[in-house]
Amino acid sequence: MSHIDPQNLDAEALYASLLEQVKAGLSGAHEPAIVGIHSGGAWIAERLAKDLGLESRCGVLDVSFYRDDYANKGLPMDVKPTDIKFEVGGATILLVDDVLYTGRTTRAAMNELFDYGRPARIMLAALVDRGERQLPVAADFVAAHTRCAPGTALRLKQEDEGRRFTLTIE
Amino acid sequence: MLNPQLNKHGELQHLLSTEGLPKAIINQILDTASSFVSVSDREVKKVPLMRGKSVFNLFFENSTRTRTTFEIASKRLSADVINLNIQASSTTKGESLLDTIDNLAAMHADMFVVRHSQSGAPYLIAKHLHDTKQNHVHVVNAGDGRHAHPTQGLLDMYTIRHYKKDFSNLTVAIVGDILHSRVARSDIHALTTLGVPEIRAIGPHTLLPGGLEQLGVRTFTNMDEGLKGVDVIIMLRLQNERMNGALLPSSGEYFKAYGLTPERLALAKPDAIVMHPGPMNRGVEIDSAVADGPQAVILSQVTFGIAVRMAVMSILAGTQG
Amino acid sequence: MKLHIKNGRLIDPANKIDAQQDLFIVDGKVAGVGAAPAGFSADRIIDASGQVVAPGLVDLSARLREPGFEYKATLKSEMQAAVQGGVTSLVCPPDTDPILDEPGLVEMLKHRASKLNQAHVHPLGALTMSLKGEALTEMAELTEAGCIGFSQAEVPVTDTTVLQRALQYAKTFGYTVWLRPQDAYIGRGGVAHSGPLASRLGLSGVPVMAETIALHTIFELMRATGARVHLCRLSSAAGIELVRAAKAEGLPLTCDVGVHHVHLTDADINFFDSNARVDPPFRSQRDRDAIRAGLLDGAIDAMCSDHTPVDDDEKLLPFGEASPGATGLELLLSLAIKWADDYAAQHAEAAPLQRALARVTSDAARVAGLDAGKLSVGCVADVVIFDPAARWTLEPSALASQGKHSPFMGYELAGQVQATIVAGHVAYERNAR
């Protein structure tokens, strides 16, 4: 997939593309479930769960307790609760994040999931992959690849009570 | 003098008292604690935050309960826990408090959880750590004399927030030996910071300290009066020593005037909650029917206590000093 | 030795002098004030330009810690501290180890002190044997050995009958009894002023009542016995009010305050700073204001240092476990000047420095019945020369005393002793070679 200019990312269009990929990828999966990483991943996961009829098997994850930069930065001020109500053991879990970057958030999320149980399979879905991986992590489903200038962040925002996504550069 | 609990960036360096604890930090602790509650519900009850860190439980005053909850909290954070029970006695000429601290810090202690019979003891330790430039070592006050028991105060706030949601329209009554209670003092400061409009202290004159009005507390010696329309009742434990010091004649008479019975509970709001820091003296400060009844949230306090202590310790351990 | 102190500002409160006047000393006595005595030729001239020349300070309470407490401080170090603080006469309480209740102990203390050739030491004898409040001491013998009065130090007499008899016995010989007004039971074990601050900090309180109840008892006993009493270390507004009334009634009493209490309140405990752990405790602002007012109108006769050296092992402890006391000999002058400065800052009245010095010289001497604290011709030449404007920072290294603990540690203070002369001999000089 070729790189899109980060200024031209249409979050709604990307979501539609991601939904199609995920629908295909999860068909026939054993005990599928969706877990979104706070905050952007969680919003996307909730919409995916609704669109795929998996609302009863949707959870949200806060990776604050598993991050690898705790020694340098301490706990963030806004830790949110992790909420996973379904049985993780034996499930096919689609881990969802808004922007895939260094891969460290994904590693933390996986470590946390394993403290809930032993999943049969974990797949990763990301709306945008901005490259510059620092760990050997790859997404199974990606709607767009891009490159951002150093020091900038790509953020997902939701408006209209979650009905509309936008991506902004900060 | 600067608040010894905060570092120069205004972050929590030690937890010594709920007094002077900024509202933002109290809320951070409570919010973080709610994430830890769910950790305790799942299969693997641990998070790796304090892996490789050593927590020393320094208990100069005996307490199996509090020490155990701190130990559980530390272990759920993956920390190594070392328990030291030092029975402080004026007659035993042992190592001085500060020498003990220096020795343990030399063993690479990262955190001291300290309980001491003297008010102010953790401040002495915090000041010493600051003066010896050991800012990576943090102190948690697990109860100092009559002065403070901040983790209890915070878990009490967590409990109230869990059941009542909004602090700004509550009436909270604290009943019992407030004179000697570090829990009462910590609760009063935290409740005030969180904006509780009415705090009441109920007890006989012999157990009410002077200066409560200056802390914004209304005092009542008549329990029936004091409980009218109350949303939260915090019962304090009555210790046997009080009968020896000519403060009270007997626990029987105390129960008659200040015991929380179902009849007295009915004077409070119908959805009032009953709290107790434990351990309870059934039939002295609280009737079994109330302690085991639907309005008592005492066991929840214990569960929340572990999460709150995990929150406190993980926030402290993450502060760069 | 013939000493000429020239160009100094002479302040002698007893003789109401505050003027540029020279001082002449011959053979240990004041020989002339202003004009040289006939035929005077100086062996040594001290130029006191820009300094104040005043009577050496008379300290009504300084613990020298000998005999018995040499690990806290020694006679040598504390006597050195005294002259460095400009103190030329001091009264020491009897709570040594052993207690000063035997004439032999008093003689030995006086002898050892006089050999050091520094301040004049005037011990108080114990009022009861071992301060136990049971048996009387041999007050006449102790007076002969050098005691200037009798005291229970910090130990209240629990049996009122014993106190009554002790006062009657003292009255027989005309001795003054020095008493700390402190009830034996109320506030027992307390470490801070009973009030909102102690409640907040969870510290055991000493209520004002502990002082006022004791004062009422003492006054009743004074009425019954006619004994003369000096009240030590008043701490409360209510207590001072009772003293004022008792003086108006004509009871033969005097009283003092510790100089730290002129400045500090319970708020200075801050976060459990054990340097603020003292007996009696620092009380509220209103009590401090009453102390200052009492010093002005004479309800309170004198200020003393209440010098109590405490070593590190006993101070670096949780507040309630720390030993009470603060170092004071080397702060008495500066803290008296601080009162004068604060007072001058608040009132437009004249002569605050003279009044402040009176409270630590002539008035203190009057209380103790000593012929000291003044610079009249013929008096023993005890003199302090100090720079009232010089500022210095209180640090452990600045102190000769082994007592290194003070709530003023780290503070900048005004007033520095340049020289101290005892009985005409220069006992201390700041810039001595």
mmCIF file of N, CA and C in Angstrom, chain B residues 3 26-27 46 85 92 109 113 125 148 157 180 182 184 210 225 237 257:
data_model
loop_
_atom_site.group_PDB
_atom_site.id
_atom_site.type_symbol
_atom_site.label_atom_id
_atom_site.label_comp_id
_atom_site.label_asym_id
_atom_site.label_seq_id
_atom_site.Cartn_x
_atom_site.Cartn_y
_atom_site.Cartn_z
ATOM 1 N N ASN B 3 5.314 21.995 51.515
ATOM 2 C CA ASN B 3 4.612 20.771 51.838
ATOM 3 C C ASN B 3 5.527 19.574 51.583
ATOM 4 N N ILE B 26 -5.843 13.895 44.949
ATOM 5 C CA ILE B 26 -6.821 12.961 45.537
ATOM 6 C C ILE B 26 -7.621 12.310 44.416
ATOM 7 N N ASN B 27 -8.084 13.103 43.469
ATOM 8 C CA ASN B 27 -8.867 12.541 42.373
ATOM 9 C C ASN B 27 -8.041 11.603 41.513
ATOM 10 N N LYS B 46 -2.121 -9.447 39.033
ATOM 11 C CA LYS B 46 -0.909 -8.632 39.155
ATOM 12 C C LYS B 46 -0.737 -7.734 37.956
ATOM 13 N N ASN B 85 8.787 -5.894 61.867
ATOM 14 C CA ASN B 85 7.975 -5.535 63.034
ATOM 15 C C ASN B 85 8.869 -5.072 64.151
ATOM 16 N N THR B 92 13.383 -0.072 75.681
ATOM 17 C CA THR B 92 14.370 -0.817 74.884
ATOM 18 C C THR B 92 15.233 0.170 74.105
ATOM 19 N N ALA B 109 16.105 -0.016 49.553
ATOM 20 C CA ALA B 109 14.658 0.082 49.709
ATOM 21 C C ALA B 109 14.148 1.163 48.769
ATOM 22 N N VAL B 113 6.664 1.737 54.007
ATOM 23 C CA VAL B 113 5.307 1.884 54.507
ATOM 24 C C VAL B 113 5.455 1.887 56.020
ATOM 25 N N ILE B 125 11.045 10.956 58.923
ATOM 26 C CA ILE B 125 11.673 10.094 57.918
ATOM 27 C C ILE B 125 11.747 10.821 56.576
ATOM 28 N N ALA B 148 -2.623 10.924 61.513
ATOM 29 C CA ALA B 148 -3.165 10.682 60.177
ATOM 30 C C ALA B 148 -3.100 9.214 59.794
ATOM 31 N N MET B 157 -12.919 7.745 51.092
ATOM 32 C CA MET B 157 -13.426 8.631 50.052
ATOM 33 C C MET B 157 -13.816 7.834 48.816
ATOM 34 N N HIS B 180 -8.810 10.478 69.750
ATOM 35 C CA HIS B 180 -7.622 9.649 69.529
ATOM 36 C C HIS B 180 -7.523 9.113 68.109
ATOM 37 N N ARG B 182 -6.794 8.862 64.243
ATOM 38 C CA ARG B 182 -6.118 9.374 63.055
ATOM 39 C C ARG B 182 -7.001 9.176 61.826
ATOM 40 N N ALA B 184 -10.261 9.587 61.796
ATOM 41 C CA ALA B 184 -11.197 10.716 61.775
ATOM 42 C C ALA B 184 -10.524 11.951 61.183
ATOM 43 N N GLY B 210 -10.642 19.541 71.087
ATOM 44 C CA GLY B 210 -10.911 20.948 70.857
ATOM 45 C C GLY B 210 -10.510 21.297 69.438
ATOM 46 N N GLU B 225 -29.678 13.282 67.509
ATOM 47 C CA GLU B 225 -29.653 14.579 66.824
ATOM 48 C C GLU B 225 -28.657 14.550 65.677
ATOM 49 N N ARG B 237 -13.748 2.809 65.927
ATOM 50 C CA ARG B 237 -13.563 1.767 66.912
ATOM 51 C C ARG B 237 -13.284 2.370 68.280
ATOM 52 N N ALA B 257 -25.478 5.039 74.600
ATOM 53 C CA ALA B 257 -25.591 6.420 74.114
ATOM 54 C C ALA B 257 -25.091 6.597 72.687
#
